[in-house]
Short mmCIF file of C-alpha atoms in Angstrom, two decimals:
data_model
loop_
_atom_site.label_atom_id
_atom_site.label_comp_id
_atom_site.label_asym_id
_atom_site.label_seq_id
_atom_site.Cartn_x
_atom_site.Cartn_y
_atom_site.Cartn_z
CA MET R 55 0.00 0.00 0.00
CA ARG R 56 1.32 3.42 -0.93
CA ALA R 57 2.16 5.55 2.11
CA LEU R 58 0.14 8.70 2.61
CA SER R 59 2.01 11.99 2.38
CA PRO R 60 2.35 13.99 5.63
CA ARG R 61 -0.10 16.59 4.29
CA ILE R 62 -2.74 13.96 3.48
CA CYS R 63 -2.23 12.32 6.87
CA PHE R 64 -2.72 15.68 8.56
CA ALA R 65 -5.94 16.40 6.65
CA PHE R 66 -7.18 12.95 7.58
CA LEU R 67 -6.56 13.56 11.28
CA LEU R 68 -8.45 16.83 11.22
CA THR R 69 -11.55 15.17 9.80
CA LEU R 70 -11.35 12.03 11.91
CA SER R 71 -14.69 11.17 13.49
CA PRO R 72 -14.90 10.86 17.29
CA ALA R 73 -15.51 7.13 16.98
CA LEU R 74 -12.23 6.62 15.15
CA ALA R 75 -10.11 8.94 17.28
CA GLU R 76 -7.58 7.21 19.52
CA ASP R 77 -8.88 8.99 22.64
CA THR R 78 -11.25 11.79 23.52
CA VAL R 79 -10.44 14.54 26.04
CA ALA R 80 -13.30 16.60 27.45
CA LEU R 81 -12.10 20.19 27.91
CA ARG R 82 -14.07 22.90 29.66
CA VAL R 83 -13.10 26.55 29.17
CA ASP R 84 -14.43 28.85 31.90
CA SER R 85 -14.36 32.03 29.84
CA ALA R 86 -16.47 33.91 32.39
CA GLN R 87 -13.59 33.85 34.93
CA PRO R 88 -10.60 35.66 33.36
CA GLY R 89 -7.48 35.78 35.51
CA ALA R 90 -4.09 37.47 35.30
CA LYS R 91 -2.94 39.22 32.15
CA ILE R 92 -0.49 37.15 30.09
CA ASP R 93 2.01 39.94 29.63
CA ARG R 94 3.26 40.24 26.06
CA HIS R 95 6.83 40.43 27.41
CA ILE R 96 6.52 36.72 28.25
CA PHE R 97 7.21 36.17 24.53
CA GLY R 98 10.54 38.04 24.60
CA GLN R 99 13.82 37.23 22.91
CA PHE R 100 17.52 37.20 23.76
CA THR R 101 20.46 37.98 21.48
CA GLU R 102 24.08 37.70 22.61
CA HIS R 103 27.46 38.26 20.98
CA LEU R 104 27.93 34.54 20.50
CA GLY R 105 28.82 32.48 17.43
CA SER R 106 27.14 33.73 14.25
CA GLN R 107 24.14 35.25 15.97
CA ILE R 108 25.06 38.93 15.64
CA TYR R 109 27.61 38.77 12.82
CA GLY R 110 25.93 36.98 9.93
CA GLY R 111 22.63 36.38 11.69
CA ILE R 112 21.58 39.98 12.33
CA TRP R 113 24.40 42.26 11.21
CA VAL R 114 25.97 41.95 7.76
CA GLY R 115 27.27 45.51 7.36
CA LYS R 116 26.07 48.34 5.18
CA THR R 117 28.13 47.24 2.14
CA SER R 118 26.94 43.62 2.17
CA LYS R 119 25.25 42.15 -0.91
CA ILE R 120 22.73 40.60 1.48
CA PRO R 121 19.77 43.03 1.52
CA ASN R 122 20.03 45.16 4.64
CA THR R 123 18.90 48.37 6.27
CA ARG R 124 21.86 50.22 7.77
CA GLY R 125 23.73 46.89 7.99
CA ILE R 126 20.89 44.86 9.55
CA ARG R 127 19.45 41.96 7.53
CA LYS R 128 16.08 42.75 5.98
CA ASP R 129 14.91 39.13 5.87
CA VAL R 130 15.58 38.56 9.57
CA VAL R 131 13.88 41.84 10.50
CA ALA R 132 10.79 40.96 8.43
CA ALA R 133 10.53 37.52 10.01
CA LEU R 134 10.87 38.88 13.55
CA LYS R 135 8.32 41.63 12.95
CA ASP R 136 5.76 38.90 12.22
CA LEU R 137 6.34 37.56 15.75
CA HIS R 138 5.46 40.93 17.32
CA VAL R 139 8.64 40.58 19.40
CA PRO R 140 7.95 42.65 22.52
CA VAL R 141 11.46 42.89 23.99
CA VAL R 142 15.06 41.89 23.15
CA ARG R 143 17.77 41.34 25.77
CA TRP R 144 21.36 42.33 24.83
CA PRO R 145 24.45 42.12 24.87
CA GLY R 146 24.43 38.99 27.06
CA GLY R 147 24.54 36.56 28.77
CA CYS R 148 28.03 35.84 29.96
CA TYR R 149 29.28 38.29 27.35
CA ALA R 150 27.57 41.19 29.18
CA ASP R 151 30.06 41.04 32.06
CA GLN R 152 33.02 41.56 29.76
CA TYR R 153 31.34 44.14 27.51
CA HIS R 154 32.59 47.73 27.60
CA TRP R 155 30.16 49.97 25.79
CA ARG R 156 32.70 52.52 24.54
CA ASP R 157 34.27 49.81 22.36
CA GLY R 158 31.07 49.80 20.30
CA ILE R 159 30.37 53.49 19.57
CA GLY R 160 31.81 56.03 17.15
CA LYS R 161 33.56 55.61 13.84
CA LYS R 162 36.60 53.78 15.20
CA ARG R 163 35.63 50.56 16.98
CA ALA R 164 37.89 48.48 19.25
CA ALA R 165 38.43 44.86 18.22
CA ARG R 166 38.49 42.51 21.20
CA LEU R 167 38.63 38.78 21.83
CA ASN R 168 35.39 37.28 23.10
CA ALA R 169 36.68 35.37 26.13
CA ALA R 170 33.16 34.24 27.02
CA TRP R 171 32.68 32.31 23.77
CA GLY R 172 35.77 30.73 22.26
CA ASN R 173 38.08 33.78 22.04
CA SER R 174 36.56 34.70 18.70
CA VAL R 175 37.28 38.17 17.36
CA GLU R 176 34.66 40.74 18.39
CA PRO R 177 34.91 43.72 16.00
CA ASN R 178 32.29 45.74 17.93
CA SER R 179 30.70 46.79 14.63
CA PHE R 180 27.37 46.07 16.33
CA GLY R 181 27.16 48.30 19.38
CA THR R 182 24.68 50.52 21.18
CA HIS R 183 23.39 52.43 18.16
CA GLU R 184 23.11 49.31 16.02
CA PHE R 185 21.25 47.39 18.73
CA MET R 186 18.81 50.24 19.26
CA ASP R 187 18.27 50.46 15.51
CA PHE R 188 17.65 46.70 15.35
CA ALA R 189 15.15 46.82 18.22
CA GLU R 190 13.31 49.70 16.56
CA GLN R 191 13.24 47.95 13.18
CA ILE R 192 11.56 44.84 14.64
CA GLY R 193 9.30 46.90 16.93
CA ALA R 194 10.75 45.60 20.21
CA GLU R 195 11.64 47.29 23.49
CA PRO R 196 15.34 47.16 24.44
CA TYR R 197 16.52 45.23 27.50
CA VAL R 198 20.14 46.20 28.17
CA SER R 199 22.32 44.19 30.58
CA VAL R 200 25.11 46.19 32.24
CA ASN R 201 28.55 44.93 33.16
CA ILE R 202 28.84 44.27 36.89
CA GLY R 203 31.55 41.59 36.60
CA SER R 204 34.44 43.47 34.99
CA GLY R 205 32.91 46.95 34.84
CA THR R 206 32.31 49.76 37.30
CA VAL R 207 29.30 51.65 38.57
CA LYS R 208 30.56 54.77 36.79
CA GLU R 209 30.93 52.94 33.47
CA ALA R 210 27.35 51.63 33.67
CA ALA R 211 25.98 54.99 34.82
CA ASP R 212 27.78 56.75 31.97
CA TRP R 213 26.36 54.26 29.46
CA MET R 214 22.83 54.88 30.69
CA GLU R 215 23.40 58.63 30.51
CA TYR R 216 24.82 58.27 27.00
CA MET R 217 21.68 56.41 25.92
CA THR R 218 19.00 58.44 27.68
CA ALA R 219 20.24 61.98 28.41
CA PRO R 220 19.29 65.11 26.45
CA THR R 221 21.95 66.98 24.53
CA THR R 222 22.41 69.40 27.44
CA SER R 223 24.58 66.59 28.84
CA SER R 224 28.08 66.03 27.41
CA LEU R 225 27.29 62.32 26.97
CA GLY R 226 24.03 63.25 25.24
CA GLN R 227 26.02 65.50 22.93
CA GLU R 228 28.40 62.62 22.20
CA ARG R 229 25.46 60.37 21.29
CA ALA R 230 24.11 63.07 18.99
CA ALA R 231 27.52 63.45 17.33
CA ASN R 232 27.45 59.69 16.72
CA GLY R 233 24.19 59.99 14.82
CA HIS R 234 21.26 59.95 17.26
CA PRO R 235 20.30 63.36 18.71
CA ALA R 236 17.13 62.13 20.42
CA PRO R 237 17.52 60.15 23.66
CA TYR R 238 16.96 56.42 23.42
CA GLY R 239 14.42 54.65 25.59
CA VAL R 240 15.78 51.82 27.74
CA ASN R 241 12.71 49.91 28.91
CA PHE R 242 14.56 47.26 30.91
CA LEU R 243 17.98 47.25 32.57
CA GLY R 244 19.64 44.05 33.76
CA LEU R 245 21.91 44.52 36.78
CA GLY R 246 24.49 41.90 35.84
CA ASN R 247 24.13 38.34 34.58
CA GLU R 248 24.55 35.03 36.40
CA SER R 249 26.68 36.68 39.06
CA TRP R 250 26.74 33.31 40.84
CA ASP R 251 28.69 31.82 37.90
CA CYS R 252 30.17 33.43 34.79
CA GLY R 253 29.32 36.88 36.16
CA GLY R 254 31.92 36.65 38.91
CA LEU R 255 31.24 33.61 41.14
CA MET R 256 29.70 35.96 43.72
CA THR R 257 27.95 34.86 46.86
CA PRO R 258 24.54 36.48 47.39
CA ASP R 259 26.16 38.95 49.81
CA ASP R 260 28.90 39.78 47.29
CA TYR R 261 26.29 40.47 44.65
CA LEU R 262 24.10 42.58 46.92
CA GLN R 263 26.96 44.97 47.68
CA GLN R 264 27.35 45.57 43.95
CA MET R 265 23.69 45.48 43.02
CA LYS R 266 22.66 48.17 45.51
CA LEU R 267 25.20 50.59 44.04
CA TYR R 268 24.23 49.88 40.44
CA ALA R 269 20.52 50.10 41.24
CA ARG R 270 21.03 53.41 43.04
CA PHE R 271 23.43 55.27 40.74
CA ILE R 272 22.36 54.21 37.23
CA ASN R 273 19.85 56.88 36.28
CA ASN R 274 17.43 57.09 33.37
CA TYR R 275 17.19 60.64 32.02
CA ASN R 276 14.46 59.95 29.47
CA SER R 277 11.25 60.56 31.42
CA LYS R 278 9.13 59.46 28.46
CA VAL R 279 10.33 55.84 28.77
CA PRO R 280 10.54 54.50 32.35
CA THR R 281 13.20 51.89 33.02
CA GLN R 282 12.49 48.65 34.89
CA LYS R 283 15.53 47.24 36.69
CA VAL R 284 16.04 43.48 36.87
CA ALA R 285 18.33 41.99 39.53
CA VAL R 286 20.20 38.70 39.19
CA GLY R 287 18.29 35.76 40.62
CA PRO R 288 18.83 32.00 40.69
CA GLY R 289 19.87 29.51 38.04
CA THR R 290 18.81 26.41 39.97
CA ALA R 291 16.36 25.40 42.67
CA ASP R 292 18.65 27.07 45.22
CA THR R 293 16.73 29.99 46.76
CA ALA R 294 19.71 31.80 48.34
CA TYR R 295 19.84 34.59 45.74
CA THR R 296 16.06 34.96 45.79
CA GLU R 297 15.98 35.26 49.58
CA ALA R 298 18.86 37.73 49.69
CA VAL R 299 17.67 40.03 46.89
CA MET R 300 14.04 40.07 47.96
CA LYS R 301 14.86 40.73 51.65
CA THR R 302 17.24 43.55 50.68
CA TRP R 303 14.57 45.05 48.44
CA LYS R 304 11.94 44.88 51.18
CA ASP R 305 14.28 46.37 53.82
CA ARG R 306 15.54 49.23 51.64
CA LYS R 307 15.17 52.72 53.07
CA GLY R 308 13.19 55.43 51.33
CA TRP R 309 14.19 55.98 47.72
CA SER R 310 17.67 54.46 48.07
CA PHE R 311 16.97 52.12 45.12
CA ASP R 312 14.18 50.08 43.59
CA LEU R 313 13.79 46.89 41.59
CA ASN R 314 11.13 45.69 39.18
CA GLY R 315 12.28 42.18 38.39
CA LEU R 316 14.32 39.20 39.58
CA SER R 317 15.84 36.94 36.94
CA LEU R 318 15.59 33.17 36.72
CA HIS R 319 17.70 31.12 34.30
CA SER R 320 16.66 27.58 33.52
CA TYR R 321 17.70 25.58 30.47
CA THR R 322 16.37 22.21 29.46
CA VAL R 323 19.51 20.08 29.82
CA PHE R 324 18.95 16.37 30.29
CA ASP R 325 21.28 14.07 32.21
CA GLY R 326 24.18 16.27 33.21
CA TRP R 327 26.66 18.78 31.86
CA PRO R 328 27.92 19.42 29.21
CA PRO R 329 24.76 19.11 27.10
CA HIS R 330 24.95 15.99 25.00
CA MET R 331 21.36 15.20 24.03
CA PRO R 332 21.18 15.10 20.21
CA ALA R 333 19.17 17.82 18.48
CA THR R 334 18.35 15.51 15.54
CA ASP R 335 18.09 11.77 14.82
CA PHE R 336 16.85 10.97 18.31
CA GLY R 337 14.54 8.19 19.42
CA GLU R 338 11.30 8.26 21.40
CA LYS R 339 13.09 7.81 24.73
CA ASP R 340 15.15 10.95 24.11
CA TYR R 341 12.03 12.77 22.95
CA ALA R 342 10.22 11.94 26.19
CA ASN R 343 13.18 12.61 28.48
CA VAL R 344 13.79 16.10 27.12
CA LEU R 345 10.13 17.08 27.45
CA LYS R 346 9.90 15.67 30.97
CA GLU R 347 12.96 17.73 31.86
CA THR R 348 11.43 20.92 30.51
CA LEU R 349 8.31 20.41 32.65
CA LYS R 350 10.53 20.99 35.70
CA MET R 351 10.15 24.70 34.90
CA GLU R 352 6.79 24.66 36.70
CA PRO R 353 7.96 23.48 40.16
CA LEU R 354 11.01 25.73 39.81
CA ILE R 355 8.78 28.77 39.28
CA GLN R 356 6.54 27.68 42.15
CA LEU R 357 9.53 27.34 44.48
CA GLN R 358 10.98 30.77 43.68
CA THR R 359 7.54 32.40 43.71
CA ALA R 360 6.89 31.10 47.23
CA VAL R 361 10.03 32.87 48.45
CA MET R 362 9.15 36.07 46.60
CA ASP R 363 5.64 36.01 48.06
CA LYS R 364 7.07 36.20 51.58
CA TYR R 365 8.63 39.59 50.85
CA ASP R 366 6.35 40.81 48.09
CA PRO R 367 2.80 39.52 48.54
CA GLU R 368 1.50 42.23 46.20
CA LYS R 369 3.68 40.77 43.43
CA LYS R 370 5.31 44.06 42.50
CA ILE R 371 8.50 42.26 41.45
CA SER R 372 8.34 40.16 38.30
CA LEU R 373 10.00 36.76 38.17
CA THR R 374 11.81 37.34 34.88
CA VAL R 375 12.86 34.12 33.15
CA ASP R 376 15.34 35.90 30.91
CA GLU R 377 17.17 32.76 29.75
CA TRP R 378 15.32 29.54 28.94
CA GLY R 379 15.12 26.92 26.22
CA ALA R 380 16.67 23.65 25.07
CA TRP R 381 20.44 23.38 25.35
CA LEU R 382 21.42 20.39 23.23
CA ALA R 383 24.58 18.96 21.70
CA PRO R 384 26.19 21.31 19.15
CA THR R 385 25.81 20.59 15.46
CA LYS R 386 28.49 18.20 14.25
CA GLY R 387 31.35 20.02 12.56
CA SER R 388 30.50 23.37 14.13
CA ASN R 389 32.61 25.25 16.67
CA PRO R 390 31.29 23.91 20.01
CA ALA R 391 31.86 27.32 21.62
CA PHE R 392 29.32 28.84 19.21
CA LEU R 393 26.38 26.77 20.60
CA GLN R 394 24.89 26.06 17.18
CA GLN R 395 22.15 23.43 17.25
CA GLN R 396 19.30 22.30 15.04
CA ASN R 397 15.64 22.81 15.91
CA SER R 398 13.04 20.05 15.62
CA GLN R 399 9.34 19.45 16.21
CA ARG R 400 10.35 18.36 19.72
CA ASP R 401 11.57 21.93 20.28
CA ALA R 402 8.20 23.23 19.13
CA ILE R 403 6.45 21.05 21.73
CA LEU R 404 8.97 22.20 24.35
CA THR R 405 8.26 25.85 23.51
CA ALA R 406 4.51 25.41 23.86
CA LEU R 407 4.88 23.62 27.20
CA ASN R 408 6.98 26.46 28.59
CA PHE R 409 4.62 29.14 27.29
CA ASN R 410 1.78 27.32 29.02
CA ILE R 411 3.70 27.20 32.29
CA PHE R 412 4.51 30.92 32.09
CA ALA R 413 0.87 31.73 31.36
CA ARG R 414 -0.32 29.72 34.36
CA HIS R 415 1.96 31.86 36.52
CA ALA R 416 1.32 35.15 34.76
CA ASP R 417 0.60 36.93 38.03
CA ARG R 418 4.33 36.65 38.87
CA VAL R 419 6.05 35.80 35.56
CA ARG R 420 5.75 38.95 33.44
CA MET R 421 8.76 38.65 31.14
CA THR R 422 10.79 35.81 29.66
CA ASN R 423 13.52 35.75 27.00
CA ILE R 424 14.22 32.56 25.06
CA ALA R 425 17.86 31.72 24.40
CA GLN R 426 18.44 32.62 21.72
CA MET R 427 17.18 34.50 18.65
CA VAL R 428 19.31 33.59 15.61
CA ASN R 429 21.75 30.69 14.99
CA VAL R 430 22.36 29.96 18.70
CA LEU R 431 20.72 27.35 20.97
CA GLN R 432 16.93 27.18 20.48
CA ALA R 433 16.82 29.82 17.76
CA MET R 434 13.89 31.28 15.88
CA ILE R 435 15.94 31.64 12.72
CA LEU R 436 18.93 29.97 11.08
CA THR R 437 21.05 31.71 8.47
CA ASP R 438 23.84 30.69 6.11
CA GLY R 439 25.19 33.57 4.06
CA GLY R 440 22.21 35.01 2.23
CA LYS R 441 19.97 32.04 3.07
CA MET R 442 17.48 32.02 5.94
CA VAL R 443 15.18 29.36 7.37
CA LEU R 444 12.47 29.57 10.03
CA THR R 445 12.53 26.92 12.76
CA PRO R 446 9.65 25.02 14.37
CA THR R 447 10.22 27.19 17.47
CA TYR R 448 9.64 30.29 15.34
CA HIS R 449 6.29 28.94 14.21
CA VAL R 450 5.10 28.34 17.78
CA PHE R 451 6.04 31.90 18.74
CA LYS R 452 3.98 33.18 15.82
CA MET R 453 1.02 30.94 16.62
CA TYR R 454 0.96 32.23 20.22
CA VAL R 455 0.83 35.92 19.23
CA PRO R 456 -2.91 36.12 20.14
CA PHE R 457 -1.97 35.37 23.76
CA GLN R 458 0.03 38.58 24.08
CA ASP R 459 -1.69 40.74 26.76
CA ALA R 460 -4.71 38.43 26.79
CA SER R 461 -6.31 37.45 30.14
CA PHE R 462 -5.71 33.93 31.37
CA VAL R 463 -8.86 31.79 31.43
CA PRO R 464 -9.19 28.64 33.59
CA VAL R 465 -9.55 25.28 31.86
CA SER R 466 -10.35 21.84 33.23
CA TYR R 467 -9.54 18.49 31.63
CA ASP R 468 -7.99 15.11 32.31
CA ALA R 469 -4.50 15.24 30.80
CA GLY R 470 -4.05 11.48 30.85
CA SER R 471 -0.54 10.06 30.56
CA TYR R 472 2.02 9.25 27.93
CA LYS R 473 4.65 6.67 28.91
CA VAL R 474 7.90 5.43 27.44
CA GLY R 475 9.61 2.86 29.62
CA ASP R 476 9.87 4.40 33.08
CA THR R 477 9.34 7.95 31.76
CA SER R 478 5.81 9.31 32.21
CA LEU R 479 4.40 12.66 31.10
CA PRO R 480 0.95 14.19 30.78
CA ARG R 481 -0.41 13.28 27.38
CA VAL R 482 -1.82 16.72 26.60
CA ASP R 483 -1.36 20.28 27.84
CA VAL R 484 -3.81 23.17 27.37
CA ILE R 485 -4.18 26.86 28.21
CA ALA R 486 -6.85 29.40 27.21
CA ALA R 487 -7.20 33.17 27.34
CA LYS R 488 -9.58 35.98 26.47
CA THR R 489 -8.18 38.62 24.13
CA LYS R 490 -8.76 42.34 24.59
CA ASP R 491 -11.46 42.24 21.91
CA GLY R 492 -13.30 39.42 23.70
CA LYS R 493 -12.24 36.41 21.64
CA ILE R 494 -11.31 33.09 23.23
CA VAL R 495 -7.94 31.65 22.22
CA ILE R 496 -6.98 28.08 23.12
CA ALA R 497 -3.57 26.39 22.82
CA LEU R 498 -3.68 22.58 22.66
CA THR R 499 -0.55 20.45 22.73
CA ASN R 500 -0.58 16.72 22.05
CA ILE R 501 2.66 15.40 23.55
CA ASP R 502 2.09 11.78 22.51
CA PRO R 503 4.15 11.17 19.33
CA SER R 504 2.18 8.14 18.16
CA LYS R 505 -1.50 8.73 18.95
CA ALA R 506 -3.97 11.36 17.81
CA VAL R 507 -6.26 12.94 20.36
CA GLN R 508 -9.76 14.30 20.01
CA PHE R 509 -10.76 17.34 22.06
CA GLU R 510 -14.41 17.96 22.84
CA ILE R 511 -14.34 21.58 23.99
CA SER R 512 -17.11 23.28 25.98
CA ILE R 513 -17.01 27.07 26.29
CA ALA R 514 -19.02 28.52 29.16
CA ASP R 515 -20.47 31.64 27.49
CA ALA R 516 -20.31 30.66 23.82
CA LYS R 517 -23.23 29.51 21.69
CA THR R 518 -22.43 29.49 17.99
CA GLY R 519 -19.64 30.78 15.83
CA ASN R 520 -16.46 29.76 14.10
CA ALA R 521 -13.08 28.59 15.32
CA HIS R 522 -9.98 29.09 13.24
CA GLY R 523 -6.28 28.73 13.77
CA GLN R 524 -3.21 26.71 12.92
CA SER R 525 -1.73 23.35 13.82
CA LEU R 526 1.98 22.59 13.72
CA THR R 527 2.71 18.98 12.86
CA ALA R 528 5.67 17.12 11.40
CA PRO R 529 6.39 13.79 9.71
CA LYS R 530 8.40 12.80 12.82
CA PRO R 531 9.22 14.42 16.18
CA ASP R 532 12.82 14.90 15.02
CA SER R 533 11.80 16.57 11.73
CA ILE R 534 13.56 19.87 11.07
CA ASN R 535 13.55 22.71 8.57
CA SER R 536 16.79 22.94 6.59
CA PHE R 537 18.08 25.26 3.89
CA THR R 538 17.32 22.57 1.31
CA ALA R 539 13.91 21.68 2.80
CA PRO R 540 12.70 24.80 4.63
CA ASN R 541 9.02 23.84 4.87
CA THR R 542 9.12 20.36 6.37
CA VAL R 543 7.63 21.71 9.60
CA THR R 544 5.14 24.50 8.95
CA PRO R 545 1.71 25.31 10.41
CA LYS R 546 -1.43 24.31 8.53
CA ALA R 547 -4.70 26.23 8.77
CA ILE R 548 -7.62 24.60 10.55
CA THR R 549 -11.27 25.61 11.01
CA ALA R 550 -14.12 24.29 13.10
CA VAL R 551 -17.71 25.22 13.94
CA VAL R 552 -18.91 26.16 17.42
CA LYS R 553 -22.42 24.82 18.02
CA ASP R 554 -24.36 24.99 21.28
CA GLY R 555 -21.20 26.14 23.07
CA LYS R 556 -19.14 23.18 21.91
CA VAL R 557 -16.45 22.53 19.33
CA SER R 558 -14.64 19.33 18.38
CA VAL R 559 -11.13 19.09 16.97
CA THR R 560 -8.72 16.20 16.48
CA LEU R 561 -4.99 16.76 16.82
CA ALA R 562 -2.16 14.88 15.21
CA PRO R 563 0.52 13.20 17.33
CA ALA R 564 3.29 15.45 18.66
CA SER R 565 1.54 18.64 17.58
CA VAL R 566 0.79 22.17 18.74
CA THR R 567 -2.52 23.82 17.82
CA VAL R 568 -3.84 27.31 18.55
CA LEU R 569 -7.53 28.04 17.98
CA THR R 570 -9.31 31.39 18.14
CA LEU R 571 -13.07 31.36 18.71
CA ASP R 572 -14.97 34.30 17.28
#
């Protein structure tokens, strides 16, 4: 018998009758009880001076034959604009604590060696002005991380003045002379990065002595764009940094300093360091193990939130997950220090699961930044010279755009279980929200890679209407998009009818689906 093509198989699954579906999940959406706002900054990005992310991935220079606007790739900008990227974190990462901003301004730039990532040459062609231009081109707010590790309070304060001061300031005049008379807006400011590790191996007390000075003396002079300051938080289940930073914030005197966020870094790394789980050509056991590992994000957030609640019951401080994603084995033949890895349908499932976790904790988690944006770790985009390909992770980000600033809506269902050997996971994962214009949006993830699932969805205050959206499926969980086959994993449109407050949809194995109900 001739095998069905993936597209035909997908169409078949969408029209499968309930009687033929492998299983049926009854899902109730309580749209009359909206909860916390799912802040659009939860869908943020992170770009670091690492590998070919900046040079080749974003910046090609003004004289490049690759189409660009002031040196920044047009194709990458267009793709990122479609994601409605709310915020971009830069320049690091570990690189932030060796970055000296004056190396990257003016006509004559200082070439350095990037000690954080393989001692590669850093020409500093992409500096403050170029980053701000990039953020503006894609429509994102800038999140700038200052150098606490090898820098000084004065250096960081001068950088902030350079970016935000009017031209009555000498640093404002210098910025204007370098091509930007108007002050920049710096929406978020990171006070160091991983100070417990690559940022200086500081104890919580060591960090607090630095953080208080940086938080106090770095001033924003652009009153039109307030700056939110994010302190370094934990990278594991250890709560020492969380306790220390939150207690210091609560006990501060008067207007000595303030904070708006506490960072959390958590990568999906299975079975020890260094990361060795293959990004491609993996079996079902590896598929299940990686996804089970990523689900540990939920108890980690719950643990840190419980500590924050002791000092901040009003939840003024955001738990900012400004580094997250799959950290897998580097692509064979690539420089291992450049953290280049492929991106499969498994990464799409992983992305959806994390988005769902963040949304369930939207009252405390108000910004996250996936690591990273282009060519590094769990990237949205891969480039090779003038070629560009969109990854499965990119497609999930685009599918979840309707959740930006929507209100979380409770759902109830029996997730069931999916088992491989001694590894057990929930079979499905679901969130729902109400958009600002009153529509219900539902994200449905079928984790099981071998069985379809039928959802019978009941919506509390809906009667009749239409449901439309997209479903991301793949021939196999390890399917990828490559430069020679860029559309192996792409979303397909789906529609359904809402009748008497109910809608039925069948999902393919290992798939992510987002439905909007009008």
